[in-house]
C-alpha positions as a LaTeX table, in Angstrom:
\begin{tabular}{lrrr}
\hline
Residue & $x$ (\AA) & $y$ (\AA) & $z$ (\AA) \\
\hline
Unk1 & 0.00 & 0.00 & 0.00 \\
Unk2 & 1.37 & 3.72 & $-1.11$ \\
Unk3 & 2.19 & 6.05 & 1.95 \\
Unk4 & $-0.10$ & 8.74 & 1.82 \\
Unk5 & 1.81 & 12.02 & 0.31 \\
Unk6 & 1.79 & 13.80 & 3.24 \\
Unk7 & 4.39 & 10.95 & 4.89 \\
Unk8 & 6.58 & 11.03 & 1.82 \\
Unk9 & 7.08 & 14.94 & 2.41 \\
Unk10 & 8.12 & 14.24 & 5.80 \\
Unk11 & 10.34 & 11.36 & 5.26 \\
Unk12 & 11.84 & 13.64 & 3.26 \\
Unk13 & 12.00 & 16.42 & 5.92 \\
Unk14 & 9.54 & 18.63 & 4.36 \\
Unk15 & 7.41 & 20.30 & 6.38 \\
Unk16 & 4.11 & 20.06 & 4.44 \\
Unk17 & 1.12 & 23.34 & 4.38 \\
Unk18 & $-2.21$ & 24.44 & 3.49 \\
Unk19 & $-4.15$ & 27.63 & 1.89 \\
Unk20 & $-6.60$ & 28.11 & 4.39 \\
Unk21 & $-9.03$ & 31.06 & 2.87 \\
Unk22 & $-12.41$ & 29.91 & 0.70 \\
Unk23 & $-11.02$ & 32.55 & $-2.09$ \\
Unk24 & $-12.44$ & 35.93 & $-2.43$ \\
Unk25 & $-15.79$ & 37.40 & $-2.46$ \\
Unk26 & $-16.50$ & 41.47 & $-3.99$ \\
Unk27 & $-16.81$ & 44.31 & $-1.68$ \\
Unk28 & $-19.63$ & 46.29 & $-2.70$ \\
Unk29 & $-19.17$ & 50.08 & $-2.59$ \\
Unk30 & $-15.95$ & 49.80 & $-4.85$ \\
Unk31 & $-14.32$ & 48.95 & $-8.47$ \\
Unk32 & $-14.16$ & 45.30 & $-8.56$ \\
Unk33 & $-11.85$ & 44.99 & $-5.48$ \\
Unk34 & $-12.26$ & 42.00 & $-3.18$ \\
Unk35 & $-11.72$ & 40.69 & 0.33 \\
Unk36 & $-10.97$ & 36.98 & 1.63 \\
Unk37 & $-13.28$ & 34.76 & 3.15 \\
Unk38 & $-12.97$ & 31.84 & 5.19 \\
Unk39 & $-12.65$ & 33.07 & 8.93 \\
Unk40 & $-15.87$ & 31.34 & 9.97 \\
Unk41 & $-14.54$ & 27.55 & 10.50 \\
Unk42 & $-11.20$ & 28.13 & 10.24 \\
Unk43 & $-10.33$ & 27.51 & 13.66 \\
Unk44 & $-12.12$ & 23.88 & 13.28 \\
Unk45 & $-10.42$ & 23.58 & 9.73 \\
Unk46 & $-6.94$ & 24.22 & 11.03 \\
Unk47 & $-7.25$ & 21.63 & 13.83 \\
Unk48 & $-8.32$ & 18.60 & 11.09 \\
Unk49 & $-5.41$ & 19.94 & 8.78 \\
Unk50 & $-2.91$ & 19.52 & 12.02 \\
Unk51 & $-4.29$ & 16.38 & 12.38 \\
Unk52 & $-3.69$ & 15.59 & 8.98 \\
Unk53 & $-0.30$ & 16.37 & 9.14 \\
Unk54 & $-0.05$ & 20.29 & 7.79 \\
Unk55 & 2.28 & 22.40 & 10.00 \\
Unk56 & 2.13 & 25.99 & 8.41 \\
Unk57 & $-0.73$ & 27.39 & 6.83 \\
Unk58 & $-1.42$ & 30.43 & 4.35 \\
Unk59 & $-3.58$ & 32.83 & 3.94 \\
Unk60 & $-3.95$ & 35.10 & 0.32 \\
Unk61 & $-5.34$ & 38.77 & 0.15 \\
Unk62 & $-5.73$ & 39.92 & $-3.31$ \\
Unk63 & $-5.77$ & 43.45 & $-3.79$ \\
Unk64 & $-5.70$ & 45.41 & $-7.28$ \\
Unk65 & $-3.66$ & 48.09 & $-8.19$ \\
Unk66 & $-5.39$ & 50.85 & $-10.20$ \\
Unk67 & $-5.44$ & 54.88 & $-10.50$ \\
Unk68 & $-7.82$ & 54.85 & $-7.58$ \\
Unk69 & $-7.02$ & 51.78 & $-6.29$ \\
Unk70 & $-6.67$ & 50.08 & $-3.61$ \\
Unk71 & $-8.99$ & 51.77 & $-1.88$ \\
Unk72 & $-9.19$ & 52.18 & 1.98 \\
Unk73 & $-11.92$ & 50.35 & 2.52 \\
Unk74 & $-10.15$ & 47.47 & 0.95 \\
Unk75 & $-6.96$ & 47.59 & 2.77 \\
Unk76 & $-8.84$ & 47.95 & 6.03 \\
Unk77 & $-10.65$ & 44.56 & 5.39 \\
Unk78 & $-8.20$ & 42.73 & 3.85 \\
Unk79 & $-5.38$ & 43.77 & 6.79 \\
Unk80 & $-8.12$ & 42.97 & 9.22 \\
Unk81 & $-8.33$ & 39.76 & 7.54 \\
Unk82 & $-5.48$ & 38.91 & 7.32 \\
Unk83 & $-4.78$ & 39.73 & 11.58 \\
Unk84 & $-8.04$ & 37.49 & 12.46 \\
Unk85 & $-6.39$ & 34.59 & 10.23 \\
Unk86 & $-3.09$ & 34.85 & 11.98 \\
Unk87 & $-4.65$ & 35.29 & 15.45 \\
Unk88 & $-6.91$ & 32.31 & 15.21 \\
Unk89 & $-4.00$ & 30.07 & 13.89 \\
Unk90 & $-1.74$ & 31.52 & 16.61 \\
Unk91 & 2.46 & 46.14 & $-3.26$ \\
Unk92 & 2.53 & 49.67 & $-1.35$ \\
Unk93 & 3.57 & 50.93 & 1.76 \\
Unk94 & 0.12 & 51.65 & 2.90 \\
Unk95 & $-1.15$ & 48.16 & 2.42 \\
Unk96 & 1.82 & 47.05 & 4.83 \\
Unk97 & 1.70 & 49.49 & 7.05 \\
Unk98 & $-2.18$ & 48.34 & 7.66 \\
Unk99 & $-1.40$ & 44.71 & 7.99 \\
Unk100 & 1.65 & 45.22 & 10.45 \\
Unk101 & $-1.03$ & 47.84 & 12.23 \\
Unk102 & $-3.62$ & 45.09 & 12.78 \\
Unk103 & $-1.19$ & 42.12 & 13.58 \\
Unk104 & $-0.29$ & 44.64 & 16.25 \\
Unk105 & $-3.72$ & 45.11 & 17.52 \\
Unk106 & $-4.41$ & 41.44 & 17.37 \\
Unk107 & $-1.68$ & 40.86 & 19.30 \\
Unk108 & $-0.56$ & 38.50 & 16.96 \\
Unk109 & 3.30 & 37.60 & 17.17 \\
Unk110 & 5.46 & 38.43 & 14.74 \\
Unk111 & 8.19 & 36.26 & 15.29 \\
Unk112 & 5.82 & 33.35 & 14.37 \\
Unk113 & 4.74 & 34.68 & 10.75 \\
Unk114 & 6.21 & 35.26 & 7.43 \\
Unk115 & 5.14 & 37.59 & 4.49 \\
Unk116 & 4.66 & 36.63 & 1.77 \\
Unk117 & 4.25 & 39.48 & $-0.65$ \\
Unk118 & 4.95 & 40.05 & $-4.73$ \\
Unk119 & 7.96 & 42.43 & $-5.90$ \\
Unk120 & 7.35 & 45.58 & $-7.04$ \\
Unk121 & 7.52 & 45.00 & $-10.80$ \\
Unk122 & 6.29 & 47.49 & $-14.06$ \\
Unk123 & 2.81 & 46.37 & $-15.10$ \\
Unk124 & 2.63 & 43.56 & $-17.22$ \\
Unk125 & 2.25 & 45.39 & $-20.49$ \\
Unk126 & 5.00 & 48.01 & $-19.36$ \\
Unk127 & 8.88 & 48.09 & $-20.26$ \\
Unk128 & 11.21 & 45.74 & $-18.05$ \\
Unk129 & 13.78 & 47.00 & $-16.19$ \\
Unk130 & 16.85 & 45.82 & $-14.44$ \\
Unk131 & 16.71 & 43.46 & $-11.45$ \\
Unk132 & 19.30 & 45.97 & $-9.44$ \\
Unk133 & 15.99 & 48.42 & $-10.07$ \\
Unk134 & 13.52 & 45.87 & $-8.62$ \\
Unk135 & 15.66 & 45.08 & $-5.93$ \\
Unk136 & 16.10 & 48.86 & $-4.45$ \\
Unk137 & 12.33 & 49.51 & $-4.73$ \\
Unk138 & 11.47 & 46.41 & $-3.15$ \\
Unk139 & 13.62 & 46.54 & $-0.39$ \\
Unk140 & 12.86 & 50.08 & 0.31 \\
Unk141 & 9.01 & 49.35 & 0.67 \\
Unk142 & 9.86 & 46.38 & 3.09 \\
Unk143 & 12.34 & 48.49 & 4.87 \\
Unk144 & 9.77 & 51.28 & 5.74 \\
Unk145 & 7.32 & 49.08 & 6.21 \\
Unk146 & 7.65 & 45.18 & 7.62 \\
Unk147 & 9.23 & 45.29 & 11.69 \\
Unk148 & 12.43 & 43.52 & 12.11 \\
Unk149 & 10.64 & 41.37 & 14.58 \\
Unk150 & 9.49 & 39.12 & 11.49 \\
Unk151 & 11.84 & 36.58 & 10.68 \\
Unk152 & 11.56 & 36.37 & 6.79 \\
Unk153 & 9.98 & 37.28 & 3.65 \\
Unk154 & 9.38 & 35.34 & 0.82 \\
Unk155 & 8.50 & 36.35 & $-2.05$ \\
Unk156 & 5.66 & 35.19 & $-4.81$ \\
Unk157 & 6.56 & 35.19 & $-8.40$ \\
Unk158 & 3.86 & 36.99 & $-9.61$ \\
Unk159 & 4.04 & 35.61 & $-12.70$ \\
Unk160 & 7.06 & 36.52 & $-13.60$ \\
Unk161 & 9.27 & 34.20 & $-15.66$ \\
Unk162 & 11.62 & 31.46 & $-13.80$ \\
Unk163 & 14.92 & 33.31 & $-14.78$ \\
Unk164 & 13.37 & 36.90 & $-14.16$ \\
Unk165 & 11.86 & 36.08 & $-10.61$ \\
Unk166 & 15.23 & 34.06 & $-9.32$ \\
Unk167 & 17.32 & 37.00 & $-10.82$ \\
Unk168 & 15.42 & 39.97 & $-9.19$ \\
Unk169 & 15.97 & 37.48 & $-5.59$ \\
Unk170 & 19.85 & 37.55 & $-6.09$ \\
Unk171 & 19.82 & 41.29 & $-6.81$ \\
Unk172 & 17.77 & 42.31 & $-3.36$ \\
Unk173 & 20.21 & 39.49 & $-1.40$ \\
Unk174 & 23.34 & 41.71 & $-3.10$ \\
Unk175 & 21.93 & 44.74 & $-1.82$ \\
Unk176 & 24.54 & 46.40 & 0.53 \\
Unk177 & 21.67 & 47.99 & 2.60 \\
Unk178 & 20.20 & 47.23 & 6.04 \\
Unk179 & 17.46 & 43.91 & 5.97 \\
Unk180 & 17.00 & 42.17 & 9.28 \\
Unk181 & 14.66 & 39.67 & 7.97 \\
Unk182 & 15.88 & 36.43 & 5.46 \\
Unk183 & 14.87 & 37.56 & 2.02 \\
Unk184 & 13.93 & 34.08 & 0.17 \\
Unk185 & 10.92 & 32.36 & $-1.95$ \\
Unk186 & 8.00 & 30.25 & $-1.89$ \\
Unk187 & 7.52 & 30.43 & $-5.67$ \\
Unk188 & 4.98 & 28.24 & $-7.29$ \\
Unk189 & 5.12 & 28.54 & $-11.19$ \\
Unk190 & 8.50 & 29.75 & $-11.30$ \\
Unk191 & 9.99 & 26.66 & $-9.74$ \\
Unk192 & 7.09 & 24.18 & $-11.56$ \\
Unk193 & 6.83 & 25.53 & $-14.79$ \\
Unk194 & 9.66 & 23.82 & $-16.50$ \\
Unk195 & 9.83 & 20.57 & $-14.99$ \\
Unk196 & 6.38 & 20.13 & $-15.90$ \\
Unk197 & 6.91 & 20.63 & $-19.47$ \\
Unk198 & 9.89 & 18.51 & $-19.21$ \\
Unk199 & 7.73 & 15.78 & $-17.65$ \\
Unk200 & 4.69 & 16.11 & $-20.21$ \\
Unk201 & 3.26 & 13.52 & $-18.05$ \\
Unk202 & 5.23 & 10.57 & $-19.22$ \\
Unk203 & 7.54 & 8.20 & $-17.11$ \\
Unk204 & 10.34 & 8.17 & $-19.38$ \\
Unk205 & 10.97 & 11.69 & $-18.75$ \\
Unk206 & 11.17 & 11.48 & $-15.11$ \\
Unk207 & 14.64 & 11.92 & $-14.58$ \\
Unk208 & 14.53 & 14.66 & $-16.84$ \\
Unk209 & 12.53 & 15.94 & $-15.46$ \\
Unk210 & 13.91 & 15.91 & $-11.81$ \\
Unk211 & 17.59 & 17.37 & $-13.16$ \\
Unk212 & 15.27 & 20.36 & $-14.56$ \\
Unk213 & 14.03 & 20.83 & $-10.69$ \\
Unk214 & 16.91 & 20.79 & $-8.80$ \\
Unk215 & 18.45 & 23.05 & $-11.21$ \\
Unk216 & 15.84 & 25.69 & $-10.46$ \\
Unk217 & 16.09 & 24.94 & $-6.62$ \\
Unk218 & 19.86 & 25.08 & $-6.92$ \\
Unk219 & 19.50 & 28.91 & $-8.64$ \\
Unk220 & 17.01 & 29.64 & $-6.34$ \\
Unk221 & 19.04 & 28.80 & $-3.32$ \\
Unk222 & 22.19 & 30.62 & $-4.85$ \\
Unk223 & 19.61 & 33.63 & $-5.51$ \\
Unk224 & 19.05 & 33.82 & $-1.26$ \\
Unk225 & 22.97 & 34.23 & $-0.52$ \\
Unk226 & 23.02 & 37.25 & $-3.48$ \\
Unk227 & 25.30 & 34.44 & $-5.72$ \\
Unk228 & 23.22 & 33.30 & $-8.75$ \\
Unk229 & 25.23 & 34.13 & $-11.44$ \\
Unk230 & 22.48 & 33.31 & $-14.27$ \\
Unk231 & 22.06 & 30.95 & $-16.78$ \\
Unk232 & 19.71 & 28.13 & $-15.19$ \\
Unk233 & 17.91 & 26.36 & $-17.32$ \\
Unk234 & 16.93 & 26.25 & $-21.08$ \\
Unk235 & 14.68 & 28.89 & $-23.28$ \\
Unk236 & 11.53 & 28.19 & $-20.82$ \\
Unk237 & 12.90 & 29.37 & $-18.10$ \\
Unk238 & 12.60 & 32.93 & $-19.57$ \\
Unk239 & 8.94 & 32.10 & $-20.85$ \\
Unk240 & 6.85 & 34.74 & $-18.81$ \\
Unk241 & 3.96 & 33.12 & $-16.80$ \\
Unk242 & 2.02 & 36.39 & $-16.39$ \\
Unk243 & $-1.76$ & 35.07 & $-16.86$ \\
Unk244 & $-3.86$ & 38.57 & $-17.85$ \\
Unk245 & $-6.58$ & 38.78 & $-15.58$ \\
Unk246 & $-5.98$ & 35.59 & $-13.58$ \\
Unk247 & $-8.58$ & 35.17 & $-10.53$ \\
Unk248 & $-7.86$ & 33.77 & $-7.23$ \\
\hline
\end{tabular}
């Protein structure tokens, strides 16, 4: 009989998780922006996934970036939120600023969370610029923003491509600037993307398809200590995985 996947993960010492929230739901009053749901059982829900064998969870706020957006209204609810989540399972400076404000008066502690949070990045349709660029806008946000009481951040891909998102990691670890917390990732696409086309699926091309992995994990690894030097990976790695008007 097949251990179940959860006991693979830990065999293999890792830890495994869970996205807690039900998704997103509109909040009237404003353009399309949203807030999370799924406070109402979650304290039930977390105890059957930490009997299941989940030992971090995750929670997603979604909030859109516009000329007039995001509104207050949406900040306040989704940093409220996001405090209640945190509590019960003891991209601007604003939107921080509001979370860390609500954490606070939550009493949640920090020292027990991470942020997860995109890069700050041109808009998918605008010109690219240079990682070193990323890097000093990103890490200036954080820096006014996220206490040094919280032990890392790590980042989302966004949809950028592989290359672009490990890249614009090794420039913010280079950084000679102050950042108390570990910068590092929990990227989903931009570590999966690749291997999955390598695999296509088909048995023959699971070592392939492994090499293709650990290559990505190796650059991404380098990219925490500032020491990726490029070059990881084949043409796909560059493929952008920016979905236009992806929901959550």
């Amino acid at each position: 009989m097949a251990s179940p996947f959860v006991d693979v993960l830990k065999e293999g010492g890792v830890l495994p998780g869970i996205k807690v929230d039900k998704g997103t739901i509109e909040v009237a009053g404003t353009n399309k922006e949203t807030t999370t749901q799924g406070h109402d059982d979650l304290g039930k829900r977390c105890a059957k996934y930490y009997e299941a064998g989940a030992r971090f969870a995750k929670w997603r706020a979604v909030l859109n970036i516009g000329p007039n957006e995001p509104s207050q209204l949406a900040i306040d609810l989704n940093a409220q939120g996001l405090a209640r989540y945190a509590i019960i399972l003891p991209g601007r400076m604003m939107v921080l600023a509001a979370c860390y404000k609500a954490l606070n008066e939550h009493h949640v502690l920090l020292e027990g969370t991470l942020l997860k949070p995109n890069m700050v990045t041109p808009g998918s349709d605008s010109k690219k610029v240079a990682p070193e660029v990323i890097a000093e806008y990103t890490v200036r946000v954080l820096q006014r923003t996220v206490p040094a009481a919280v032990p890392a951040i790590v980042f989302l891909s966004g949809g950028q491509s592989e290359e672009e998102a490990t890249l614009n990691l090794n420039a913010m670890n280079k950084l000679n600037t102050k950042k108390p917390w570990a910068l590092s990732f929990s990227f989903g696409r931009a570590l999966q993307a690749s291997t999955l086309k390598a695999w296509a699926g088909k048995v023959e091309n699971v070592e392939h398809a492994r090499a293709v992995f650990l290559a990505r994990c190796k650059a991404n690894s380098e990219a925490t200590l500032g020491t990726y030097q490029g070059g990881a990976g084949a043409g796909e790695a560059h493929e952008s995985l920016h979905v236009k008007d992806y929901k959550y």
